[in-house]
JSON list of C-alpha atoms in Angstrom, two decimals:
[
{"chain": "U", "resi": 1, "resn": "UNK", "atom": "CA", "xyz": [6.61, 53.48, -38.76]},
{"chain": "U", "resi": 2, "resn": "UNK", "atom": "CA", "xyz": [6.48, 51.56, -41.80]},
{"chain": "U", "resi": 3, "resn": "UNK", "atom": "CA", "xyz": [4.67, 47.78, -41.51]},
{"chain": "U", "resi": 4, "resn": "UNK", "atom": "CA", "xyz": [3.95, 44.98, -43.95]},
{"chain": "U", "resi": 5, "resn": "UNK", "atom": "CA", "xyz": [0.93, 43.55, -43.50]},
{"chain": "U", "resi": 6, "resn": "UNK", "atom": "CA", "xyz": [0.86, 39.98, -45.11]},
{"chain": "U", "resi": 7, "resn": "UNK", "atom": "CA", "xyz": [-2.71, 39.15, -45.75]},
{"chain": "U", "resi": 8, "resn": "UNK", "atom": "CA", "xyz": [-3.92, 42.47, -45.84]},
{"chain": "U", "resi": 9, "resn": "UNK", "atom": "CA", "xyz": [-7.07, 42.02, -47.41]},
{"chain": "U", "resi": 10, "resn": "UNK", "atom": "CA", "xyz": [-8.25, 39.29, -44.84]},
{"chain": "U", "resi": 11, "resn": "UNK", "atom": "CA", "xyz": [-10.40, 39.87, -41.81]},
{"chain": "U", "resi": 12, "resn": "UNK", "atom": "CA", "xyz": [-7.89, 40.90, -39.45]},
{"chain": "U", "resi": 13, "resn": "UNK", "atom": "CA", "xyz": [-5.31, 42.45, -41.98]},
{"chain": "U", "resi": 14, "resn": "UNK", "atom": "CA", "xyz": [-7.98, 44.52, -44.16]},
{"chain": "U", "resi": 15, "resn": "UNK", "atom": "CA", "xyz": [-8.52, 46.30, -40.02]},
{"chain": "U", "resi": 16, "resn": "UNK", "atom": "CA", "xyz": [-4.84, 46.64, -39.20]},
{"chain": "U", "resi": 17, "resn": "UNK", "atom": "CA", "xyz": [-4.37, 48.03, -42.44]},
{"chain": "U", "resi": 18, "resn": "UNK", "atom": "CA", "xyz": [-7.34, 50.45, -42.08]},
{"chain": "U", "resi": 19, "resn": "UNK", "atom": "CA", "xyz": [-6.06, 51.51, -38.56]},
{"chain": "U", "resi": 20, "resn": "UNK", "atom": "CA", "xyz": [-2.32, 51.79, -39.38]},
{"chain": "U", "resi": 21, "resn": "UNK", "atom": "CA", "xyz": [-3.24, 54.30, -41.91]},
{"chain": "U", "resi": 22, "resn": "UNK", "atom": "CA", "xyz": [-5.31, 56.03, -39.75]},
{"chain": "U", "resi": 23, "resn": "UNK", "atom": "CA", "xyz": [-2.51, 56.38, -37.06]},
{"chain": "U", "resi": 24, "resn": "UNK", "atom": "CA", "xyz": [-0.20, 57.86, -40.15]},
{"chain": "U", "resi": 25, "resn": "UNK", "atom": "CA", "xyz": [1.91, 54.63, -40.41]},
{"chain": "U", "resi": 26, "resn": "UNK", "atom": "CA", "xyz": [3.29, 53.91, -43.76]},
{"chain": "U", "resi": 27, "resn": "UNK", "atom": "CA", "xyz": [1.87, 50.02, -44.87]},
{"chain": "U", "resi": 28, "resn": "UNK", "atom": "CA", "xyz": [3.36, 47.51, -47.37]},
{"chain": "U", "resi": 29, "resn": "UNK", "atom": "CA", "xyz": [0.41, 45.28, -47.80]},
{"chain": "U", "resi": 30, "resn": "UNK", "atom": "CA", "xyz": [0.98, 42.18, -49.31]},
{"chain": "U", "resi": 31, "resn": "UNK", "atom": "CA", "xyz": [-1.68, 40.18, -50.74]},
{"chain": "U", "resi": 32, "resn": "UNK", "atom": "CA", "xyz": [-2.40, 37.89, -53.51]},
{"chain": "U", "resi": 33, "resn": "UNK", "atom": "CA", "xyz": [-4.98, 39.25, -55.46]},
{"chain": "U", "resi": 34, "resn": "UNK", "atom": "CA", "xyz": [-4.39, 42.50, -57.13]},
{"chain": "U", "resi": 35, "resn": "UNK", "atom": "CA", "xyz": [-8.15, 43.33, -57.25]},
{"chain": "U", "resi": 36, "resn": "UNK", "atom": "CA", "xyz": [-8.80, 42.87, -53.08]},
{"chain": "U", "resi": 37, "resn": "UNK", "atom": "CA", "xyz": [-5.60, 44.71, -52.77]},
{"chain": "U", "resi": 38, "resn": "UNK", "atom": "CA", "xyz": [-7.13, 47.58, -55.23]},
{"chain": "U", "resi": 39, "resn": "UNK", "atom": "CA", "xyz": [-10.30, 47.70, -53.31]},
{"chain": "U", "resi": 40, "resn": "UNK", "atom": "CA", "xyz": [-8.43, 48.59, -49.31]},
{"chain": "U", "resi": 41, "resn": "UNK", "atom": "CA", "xyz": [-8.80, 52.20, -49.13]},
{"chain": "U", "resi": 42, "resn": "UNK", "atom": "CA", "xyz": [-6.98, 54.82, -50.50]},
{"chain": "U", "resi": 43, "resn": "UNK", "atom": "CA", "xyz": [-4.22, 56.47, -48.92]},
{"chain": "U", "resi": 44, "resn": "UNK", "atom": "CA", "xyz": [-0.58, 57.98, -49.99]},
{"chain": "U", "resi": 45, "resn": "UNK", "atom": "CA", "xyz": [1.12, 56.20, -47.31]},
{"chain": "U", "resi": 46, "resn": "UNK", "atom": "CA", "xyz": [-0.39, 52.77, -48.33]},
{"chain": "U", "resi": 47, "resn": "UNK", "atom": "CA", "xyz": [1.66, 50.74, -50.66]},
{"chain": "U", "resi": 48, "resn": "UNK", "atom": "CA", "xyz": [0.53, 47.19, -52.32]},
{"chain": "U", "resi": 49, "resn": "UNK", "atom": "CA", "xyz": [1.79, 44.37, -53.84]},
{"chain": "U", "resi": 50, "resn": "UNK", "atom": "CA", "xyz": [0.21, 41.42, -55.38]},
{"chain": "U", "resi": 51, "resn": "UNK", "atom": "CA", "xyz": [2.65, 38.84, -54.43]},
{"chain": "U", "resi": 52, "resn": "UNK", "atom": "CA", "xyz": [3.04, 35.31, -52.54]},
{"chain": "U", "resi": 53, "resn": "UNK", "atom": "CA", "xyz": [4.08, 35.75, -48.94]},
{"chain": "U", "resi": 54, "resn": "UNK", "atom": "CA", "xyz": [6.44, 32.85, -49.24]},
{"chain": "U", "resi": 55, "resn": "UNK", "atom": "CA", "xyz": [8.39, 34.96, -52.58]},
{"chain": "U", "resi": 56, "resn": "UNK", "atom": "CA", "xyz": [8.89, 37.93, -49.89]},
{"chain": "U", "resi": 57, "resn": "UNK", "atom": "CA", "xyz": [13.09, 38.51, -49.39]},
{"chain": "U", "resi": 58, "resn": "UNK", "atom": "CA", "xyz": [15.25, 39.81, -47.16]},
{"chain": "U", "resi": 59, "resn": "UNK", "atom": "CA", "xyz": [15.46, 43.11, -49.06]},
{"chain": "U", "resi": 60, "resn": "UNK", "atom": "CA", "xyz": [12.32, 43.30, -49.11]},
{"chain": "U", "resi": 61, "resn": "UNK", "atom": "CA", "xyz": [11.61, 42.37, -45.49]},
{"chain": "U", "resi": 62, "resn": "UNK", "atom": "CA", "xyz": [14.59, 44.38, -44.05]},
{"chain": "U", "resi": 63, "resn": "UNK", "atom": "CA", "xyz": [13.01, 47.73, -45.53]},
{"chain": "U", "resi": 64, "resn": "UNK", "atom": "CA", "xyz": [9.95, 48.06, -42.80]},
{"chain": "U", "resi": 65, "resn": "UNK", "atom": "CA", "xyz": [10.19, 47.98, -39.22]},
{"chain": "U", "resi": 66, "resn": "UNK", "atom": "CA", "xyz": [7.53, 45.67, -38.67]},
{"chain": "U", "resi": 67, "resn": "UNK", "atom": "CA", "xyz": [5.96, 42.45, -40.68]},
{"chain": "U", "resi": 68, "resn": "UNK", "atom": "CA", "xyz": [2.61, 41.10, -39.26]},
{"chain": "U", "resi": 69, "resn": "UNK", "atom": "CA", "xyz": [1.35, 38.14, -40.35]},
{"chain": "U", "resi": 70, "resn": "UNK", "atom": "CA", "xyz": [-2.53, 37.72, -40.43]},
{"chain": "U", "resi": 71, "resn": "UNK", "atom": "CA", "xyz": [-2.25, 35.63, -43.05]},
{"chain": "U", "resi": 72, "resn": "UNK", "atom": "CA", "xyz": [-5.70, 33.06, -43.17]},
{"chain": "U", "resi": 73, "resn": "UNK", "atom": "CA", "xyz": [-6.18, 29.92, -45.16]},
{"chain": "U", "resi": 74, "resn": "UNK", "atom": "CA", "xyz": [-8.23, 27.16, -46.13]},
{"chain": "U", "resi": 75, "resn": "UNK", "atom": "CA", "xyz": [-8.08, 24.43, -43.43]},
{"chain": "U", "resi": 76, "resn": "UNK", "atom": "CA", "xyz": [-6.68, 21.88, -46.11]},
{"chain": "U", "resi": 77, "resn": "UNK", "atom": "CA", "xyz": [-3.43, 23.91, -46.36]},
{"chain": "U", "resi": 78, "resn": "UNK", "atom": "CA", "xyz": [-3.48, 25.07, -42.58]},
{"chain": "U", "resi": 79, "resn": "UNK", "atom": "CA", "xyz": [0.14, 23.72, -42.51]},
{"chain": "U", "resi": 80, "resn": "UNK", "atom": "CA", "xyz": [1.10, 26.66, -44.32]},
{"chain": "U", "resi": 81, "resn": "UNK", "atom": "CA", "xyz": [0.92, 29.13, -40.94]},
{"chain": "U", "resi": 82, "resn": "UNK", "atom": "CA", "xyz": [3.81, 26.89, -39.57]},
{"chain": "U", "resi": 83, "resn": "UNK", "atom": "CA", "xyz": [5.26, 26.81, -42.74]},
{"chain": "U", "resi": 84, "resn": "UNK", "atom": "CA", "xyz": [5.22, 31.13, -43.14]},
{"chain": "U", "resi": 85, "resn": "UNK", "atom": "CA", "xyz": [6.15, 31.28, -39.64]},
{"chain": "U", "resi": 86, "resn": "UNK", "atom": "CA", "xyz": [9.34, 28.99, -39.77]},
{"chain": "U", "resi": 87, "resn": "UNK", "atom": "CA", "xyz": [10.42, 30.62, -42.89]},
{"chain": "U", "resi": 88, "resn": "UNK", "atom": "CA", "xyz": [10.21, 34.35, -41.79]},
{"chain": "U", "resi": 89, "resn": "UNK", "atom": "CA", "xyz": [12.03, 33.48, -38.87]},
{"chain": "U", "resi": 90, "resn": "UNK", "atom": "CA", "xyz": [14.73, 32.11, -40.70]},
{"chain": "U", "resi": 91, "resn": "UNK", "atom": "CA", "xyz": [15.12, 34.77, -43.02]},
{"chain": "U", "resi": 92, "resn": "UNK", "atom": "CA", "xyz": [15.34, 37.01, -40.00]},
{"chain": "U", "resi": 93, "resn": "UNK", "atom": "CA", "xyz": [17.39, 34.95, -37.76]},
{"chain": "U", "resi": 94, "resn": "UNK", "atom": "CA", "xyz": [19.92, 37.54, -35.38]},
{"chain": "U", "resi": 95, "resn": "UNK", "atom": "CA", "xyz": [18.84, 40.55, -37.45]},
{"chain": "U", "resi": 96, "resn": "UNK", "atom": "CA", "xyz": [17.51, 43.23, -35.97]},
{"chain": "U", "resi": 97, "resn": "UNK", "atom": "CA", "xyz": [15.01, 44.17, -38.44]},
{"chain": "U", "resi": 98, "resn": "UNK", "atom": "CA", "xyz": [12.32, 43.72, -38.69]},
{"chain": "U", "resi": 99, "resn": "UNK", "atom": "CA", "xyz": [10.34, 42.79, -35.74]},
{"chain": "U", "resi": 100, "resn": "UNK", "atom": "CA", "xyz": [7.55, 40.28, -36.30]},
{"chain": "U", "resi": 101, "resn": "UNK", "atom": "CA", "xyz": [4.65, 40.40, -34.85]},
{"chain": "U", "resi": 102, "resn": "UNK", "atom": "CA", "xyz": [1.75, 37.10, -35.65]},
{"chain": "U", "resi": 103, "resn": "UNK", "atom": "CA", "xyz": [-1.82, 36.95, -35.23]},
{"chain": "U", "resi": 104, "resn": "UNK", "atom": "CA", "xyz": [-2.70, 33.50, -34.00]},
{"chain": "U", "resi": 105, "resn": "UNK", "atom": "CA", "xyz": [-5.39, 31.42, -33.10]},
{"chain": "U", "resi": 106, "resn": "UNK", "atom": "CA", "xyz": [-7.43, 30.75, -29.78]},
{"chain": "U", "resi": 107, "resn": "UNK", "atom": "CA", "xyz": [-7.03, 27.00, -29.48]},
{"chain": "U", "resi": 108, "resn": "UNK", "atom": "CA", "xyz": [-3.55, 27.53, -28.03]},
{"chain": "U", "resi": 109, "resn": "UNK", "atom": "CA", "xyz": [-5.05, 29.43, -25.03]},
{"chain": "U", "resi": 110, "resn": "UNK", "atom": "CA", "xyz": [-5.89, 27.59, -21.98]},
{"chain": "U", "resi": 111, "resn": "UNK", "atom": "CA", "xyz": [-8.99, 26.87, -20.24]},
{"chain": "U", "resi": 112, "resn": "UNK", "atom": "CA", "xyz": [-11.70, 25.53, -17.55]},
{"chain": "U", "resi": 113, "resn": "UNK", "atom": "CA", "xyz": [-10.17, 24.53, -13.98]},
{"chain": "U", "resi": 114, "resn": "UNK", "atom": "CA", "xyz": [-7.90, 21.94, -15.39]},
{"chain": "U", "resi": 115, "resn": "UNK", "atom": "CA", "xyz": [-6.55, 25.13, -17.52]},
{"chain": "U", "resi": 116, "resn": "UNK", "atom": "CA", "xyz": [-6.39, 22.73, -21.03]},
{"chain": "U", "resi": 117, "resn": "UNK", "atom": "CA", "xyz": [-5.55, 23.71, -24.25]},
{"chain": "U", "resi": 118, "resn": "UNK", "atom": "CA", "xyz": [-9.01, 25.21, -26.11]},
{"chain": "U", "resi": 119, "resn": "UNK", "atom": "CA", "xyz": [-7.93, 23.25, -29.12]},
{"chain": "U", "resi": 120, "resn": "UNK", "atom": "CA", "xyz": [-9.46, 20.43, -27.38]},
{"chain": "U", "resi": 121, "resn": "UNK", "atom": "CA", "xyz": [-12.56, 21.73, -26.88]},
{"chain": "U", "resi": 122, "resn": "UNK", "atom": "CA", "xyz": [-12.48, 22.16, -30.18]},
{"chain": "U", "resi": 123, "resn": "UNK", "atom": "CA", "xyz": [-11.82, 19.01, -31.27]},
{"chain": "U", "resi": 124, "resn": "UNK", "atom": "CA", "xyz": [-14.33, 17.11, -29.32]},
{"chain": "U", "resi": 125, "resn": "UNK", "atom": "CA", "xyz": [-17.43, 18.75, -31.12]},
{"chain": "U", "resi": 126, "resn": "UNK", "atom": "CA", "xyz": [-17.43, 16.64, -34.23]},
{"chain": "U", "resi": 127, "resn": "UNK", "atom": "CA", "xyz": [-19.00, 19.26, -36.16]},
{"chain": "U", "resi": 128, "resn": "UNK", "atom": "CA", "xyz": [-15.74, 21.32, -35.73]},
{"chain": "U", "resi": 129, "resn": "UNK", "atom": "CA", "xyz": [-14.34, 18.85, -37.89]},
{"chain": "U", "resi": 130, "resn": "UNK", "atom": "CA", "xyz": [-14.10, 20.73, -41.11]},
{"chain": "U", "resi": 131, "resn": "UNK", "atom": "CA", "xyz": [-11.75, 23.71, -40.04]},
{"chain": "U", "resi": 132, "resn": "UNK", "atom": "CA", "xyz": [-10.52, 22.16, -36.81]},
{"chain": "U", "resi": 133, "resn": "UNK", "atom": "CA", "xyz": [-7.29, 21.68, -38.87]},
{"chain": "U", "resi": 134, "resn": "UNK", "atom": "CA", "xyz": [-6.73, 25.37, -38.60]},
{"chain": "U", "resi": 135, "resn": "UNK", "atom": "CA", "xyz": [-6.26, 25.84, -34.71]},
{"chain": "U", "resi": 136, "resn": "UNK", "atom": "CA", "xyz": [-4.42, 22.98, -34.48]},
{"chain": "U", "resi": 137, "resn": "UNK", "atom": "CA", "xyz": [-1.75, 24.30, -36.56]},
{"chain": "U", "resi": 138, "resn": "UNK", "atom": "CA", "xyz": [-1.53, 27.69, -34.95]},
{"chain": "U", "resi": 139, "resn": "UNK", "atom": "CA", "xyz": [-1.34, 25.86, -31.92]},
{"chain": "U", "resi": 140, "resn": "UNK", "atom": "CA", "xyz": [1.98, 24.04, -34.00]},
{"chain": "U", "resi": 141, "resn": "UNK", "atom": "CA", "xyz": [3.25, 27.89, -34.64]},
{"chain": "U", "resi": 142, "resn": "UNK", "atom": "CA", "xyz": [2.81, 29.27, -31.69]},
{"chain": "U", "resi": 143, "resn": "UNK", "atom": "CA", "xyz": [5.37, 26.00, -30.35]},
{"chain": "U", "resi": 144, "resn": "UNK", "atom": "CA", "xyz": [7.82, 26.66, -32.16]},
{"chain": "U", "resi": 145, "resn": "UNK", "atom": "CA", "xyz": [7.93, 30.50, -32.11]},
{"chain": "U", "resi": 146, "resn": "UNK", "atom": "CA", "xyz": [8.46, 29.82, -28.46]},
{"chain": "U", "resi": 147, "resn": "UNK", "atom": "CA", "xyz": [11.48, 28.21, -28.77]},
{"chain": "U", "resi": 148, "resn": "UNK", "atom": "CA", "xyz": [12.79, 31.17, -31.05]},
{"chain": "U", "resi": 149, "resn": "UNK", "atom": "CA", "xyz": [15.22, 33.13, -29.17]},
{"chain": "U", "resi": 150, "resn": "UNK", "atom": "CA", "xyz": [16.94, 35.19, -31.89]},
{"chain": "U", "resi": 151, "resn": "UNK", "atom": "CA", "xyz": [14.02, 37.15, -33.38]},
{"chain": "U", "resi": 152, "resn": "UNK", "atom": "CA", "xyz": [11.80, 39.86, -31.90]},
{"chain": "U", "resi": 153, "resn": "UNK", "atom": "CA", "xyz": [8.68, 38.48, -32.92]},
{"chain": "U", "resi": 154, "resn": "UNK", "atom": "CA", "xyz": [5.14, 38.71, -30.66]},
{"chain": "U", "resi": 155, "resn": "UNK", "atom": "CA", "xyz": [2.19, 37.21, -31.05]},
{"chain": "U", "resi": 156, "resn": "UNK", "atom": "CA", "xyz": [-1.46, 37.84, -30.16]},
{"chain": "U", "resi": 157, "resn": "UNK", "atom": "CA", "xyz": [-4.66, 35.54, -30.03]},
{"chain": "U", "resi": 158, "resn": "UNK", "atom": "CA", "xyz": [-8.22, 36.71, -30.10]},
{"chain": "U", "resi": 159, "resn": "UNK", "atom": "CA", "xyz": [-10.89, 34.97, -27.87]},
{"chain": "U", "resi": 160, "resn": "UNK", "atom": "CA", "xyz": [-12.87, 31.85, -28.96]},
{"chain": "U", "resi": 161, "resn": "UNK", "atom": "CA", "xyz": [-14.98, 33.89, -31.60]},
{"chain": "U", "resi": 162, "resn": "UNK", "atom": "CA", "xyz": [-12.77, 36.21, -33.95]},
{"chain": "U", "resi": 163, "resn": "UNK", "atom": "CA", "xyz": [-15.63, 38.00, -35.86]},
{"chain": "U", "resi": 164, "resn": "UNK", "atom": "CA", "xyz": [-15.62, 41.21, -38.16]},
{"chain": "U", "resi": 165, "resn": "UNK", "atom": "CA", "xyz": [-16.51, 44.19, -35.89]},
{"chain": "U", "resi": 166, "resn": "UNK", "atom": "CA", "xyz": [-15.71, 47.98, -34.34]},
{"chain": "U", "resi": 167, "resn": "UNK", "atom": "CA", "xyz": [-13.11, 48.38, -31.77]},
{"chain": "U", "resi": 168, "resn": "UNK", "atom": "CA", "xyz": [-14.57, 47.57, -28.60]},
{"chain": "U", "resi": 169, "resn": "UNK", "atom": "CA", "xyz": [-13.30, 48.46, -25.06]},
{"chain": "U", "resi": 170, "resn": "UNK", "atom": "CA", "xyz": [-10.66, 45.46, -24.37]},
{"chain": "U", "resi": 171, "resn": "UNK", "atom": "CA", "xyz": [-9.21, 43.01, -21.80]},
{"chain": "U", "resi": 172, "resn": "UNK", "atom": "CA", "xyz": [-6.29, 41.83, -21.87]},
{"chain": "U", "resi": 173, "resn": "UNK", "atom": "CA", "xyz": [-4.19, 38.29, -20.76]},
{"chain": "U", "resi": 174, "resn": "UNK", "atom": "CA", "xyz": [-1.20, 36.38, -21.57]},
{"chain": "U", "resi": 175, "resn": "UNK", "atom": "CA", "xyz": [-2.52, 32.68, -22.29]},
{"chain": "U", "resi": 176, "resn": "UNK", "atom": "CA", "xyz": [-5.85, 31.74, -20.75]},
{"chain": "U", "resi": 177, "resn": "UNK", "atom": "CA", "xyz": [-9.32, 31.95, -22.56]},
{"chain": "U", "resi": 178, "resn": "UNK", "atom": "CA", "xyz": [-10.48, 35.33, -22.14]},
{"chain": "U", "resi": 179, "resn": "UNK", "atom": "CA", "xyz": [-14.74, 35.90, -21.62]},
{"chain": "U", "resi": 180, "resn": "UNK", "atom": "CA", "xyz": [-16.53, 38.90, -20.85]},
{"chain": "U", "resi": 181, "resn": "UNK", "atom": "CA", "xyz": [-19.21, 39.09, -17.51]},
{"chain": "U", "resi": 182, "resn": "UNK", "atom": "CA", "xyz": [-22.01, 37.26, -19.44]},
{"chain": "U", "resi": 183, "resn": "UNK", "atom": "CA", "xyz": [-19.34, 34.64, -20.74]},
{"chain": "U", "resi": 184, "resn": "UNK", "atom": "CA", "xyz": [-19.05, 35.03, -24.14]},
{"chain": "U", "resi": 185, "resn": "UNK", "atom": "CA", "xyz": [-15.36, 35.01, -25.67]},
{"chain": "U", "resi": 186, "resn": "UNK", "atom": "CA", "xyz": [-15.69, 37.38, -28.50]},
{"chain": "U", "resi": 187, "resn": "UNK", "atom": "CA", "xyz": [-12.84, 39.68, -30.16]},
{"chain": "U", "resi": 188, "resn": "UNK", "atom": "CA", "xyz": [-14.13, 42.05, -33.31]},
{"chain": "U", "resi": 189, "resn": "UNK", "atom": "CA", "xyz": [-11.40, 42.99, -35.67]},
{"chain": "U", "resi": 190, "resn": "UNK", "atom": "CA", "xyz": [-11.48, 46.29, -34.68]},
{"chain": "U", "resi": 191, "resn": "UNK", "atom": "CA", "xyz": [-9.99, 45.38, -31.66]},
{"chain": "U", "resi": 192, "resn": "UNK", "atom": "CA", "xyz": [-7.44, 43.40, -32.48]},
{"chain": "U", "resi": 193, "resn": "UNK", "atom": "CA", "xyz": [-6.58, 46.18, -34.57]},
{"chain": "U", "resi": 194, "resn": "UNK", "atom": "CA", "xyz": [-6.23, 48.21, -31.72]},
{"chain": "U", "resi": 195, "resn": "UNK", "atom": "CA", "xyz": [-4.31, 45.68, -29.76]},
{"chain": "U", "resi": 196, "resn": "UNK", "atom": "CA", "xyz": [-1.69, 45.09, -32.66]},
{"chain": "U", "resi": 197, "resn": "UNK", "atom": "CA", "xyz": [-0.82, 48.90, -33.28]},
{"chain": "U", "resi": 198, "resn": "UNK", "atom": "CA", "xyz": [-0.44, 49.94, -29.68]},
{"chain": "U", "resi": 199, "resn": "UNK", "atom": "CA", "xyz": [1.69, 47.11, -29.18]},
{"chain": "U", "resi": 200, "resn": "UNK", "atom": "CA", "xyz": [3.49, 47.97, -32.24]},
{"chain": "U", "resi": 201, "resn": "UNK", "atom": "CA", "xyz": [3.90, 51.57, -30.99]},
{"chain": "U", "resi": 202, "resn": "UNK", "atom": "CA", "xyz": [4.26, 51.04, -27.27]},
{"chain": "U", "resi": 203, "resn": "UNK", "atom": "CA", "xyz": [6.38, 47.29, -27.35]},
{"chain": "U", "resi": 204, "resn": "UNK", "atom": "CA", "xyz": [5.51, 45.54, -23.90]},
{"chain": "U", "resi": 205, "resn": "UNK", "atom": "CA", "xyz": [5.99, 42.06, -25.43]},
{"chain": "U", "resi": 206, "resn": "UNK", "atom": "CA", "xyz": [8.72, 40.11, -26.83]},
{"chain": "U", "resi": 207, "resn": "UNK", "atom": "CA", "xyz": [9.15, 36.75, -27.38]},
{"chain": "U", "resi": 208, "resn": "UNK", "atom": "CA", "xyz": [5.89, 35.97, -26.27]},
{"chain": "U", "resi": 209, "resn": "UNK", "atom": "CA", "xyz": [2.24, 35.62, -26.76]},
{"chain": "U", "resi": 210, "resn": "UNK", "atom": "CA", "xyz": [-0.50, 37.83, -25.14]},
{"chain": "U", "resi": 211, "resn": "UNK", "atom": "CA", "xyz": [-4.65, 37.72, -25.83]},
{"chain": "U", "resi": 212, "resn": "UNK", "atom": "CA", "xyz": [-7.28, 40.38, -26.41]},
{"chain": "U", "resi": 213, "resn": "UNK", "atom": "CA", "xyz": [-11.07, 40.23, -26.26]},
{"chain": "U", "resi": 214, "resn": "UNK", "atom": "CA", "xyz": [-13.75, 42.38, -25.93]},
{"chain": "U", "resi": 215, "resn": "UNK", "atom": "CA", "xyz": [-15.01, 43.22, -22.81]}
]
């Protein structure tokens, strides 16, 4: 299989990438610093380029099978994972190819009896305030992917605290607030790695969002 990986060098792209080549899949990883890119490791079937996710083209889109987007940012240009999202789709719209698959946040999940959004937990602790910007507008691109209809896309959130880490053993759930027996909500990269290429390999979702988190 042959994947772009926008943000490759990130958290959660630098461990897709790292797994996809493991698994023998061919990666496009797109990222805009030629020196992070030059640092991922080795491999003939990796492939980078130094380039703006928002100059990517059809052409250049229609020649892998997948795209993920683990794109981060800052949280004073957190608009721009709507922005991305609304403007792969619509390069994509009724094609077949590629499918899409993003990695979101965890404030769109739901939680505590009243099952509420986790963005508003988030929210409420004033010192959130700096980067609170950044579920918010995940929670804004995960709304409108759900109204997409013409694009295989799928998306996956991690649990409340998406740290750098090995693959652990996972759970999985489709949108509630996932925590482990002691109840912490943790997912390490490694296992959203994991989560992302057997989805990619084995497709169970479409058109919709599931969760992982470490058990």
């Amino acid at each position: 299989m042959k994947i772009m990986i926008i943000g490759a060098t990130g958290m959660a792209g630098s461990a897709i990438t790292k797994l996809a080549l493991e698994r023998n899949h061919t990666v496009v990883a797109i990222g805009r610093s030629e020196e992070k890119l030059a640092a991922l490791p080795a491999n003939p079937n990796l492939q980078t380029k130094a380039k703006d996710a928002f100059d990517l083209t059809l052409s250049e889109l229609q020649a892998v099978d997948v795209v993920v987007d683990a794109m981060a940012t800052s949280p004073d240009k957190a608009y721009r994972h709507v922005d991305l999202a609304t403007k792969l789709i619509a390069q994509l719209r009724e094609q077949q190819r590629p499918r899409l698959l993003f990695i979101l946040g965890a404030g769109s999940l739901t939680t505590g009896d009243d099952q509420h959004l986790f963005v508003h937990d988030i929210e409420s602790n004033p010192a959130n305030a700096a980067f609170v910007a950044i579920p918010q507008n995940q929670l804004a691109e995960l709304t409108f992917l759900r109204t997409v209809t013409n694009v295989d896309w799928v998306g996956i959130s991690p649990a409340a605290n998406f740290t750098a880490g090995p693959a652990t053993p996972a759970q999985y759930g489709h949108d509630t607030l996932l925590t482990n027996t002691t109840g912490e909500s943790v997912t390490n990269s490694g296992t959203m790695a994991v989560a992302v290429l057997n989805e990619l390999e084995t497709p169970k979702h479409h058109q919709e969002r599931f969760t992982v988190a470490n058990q």
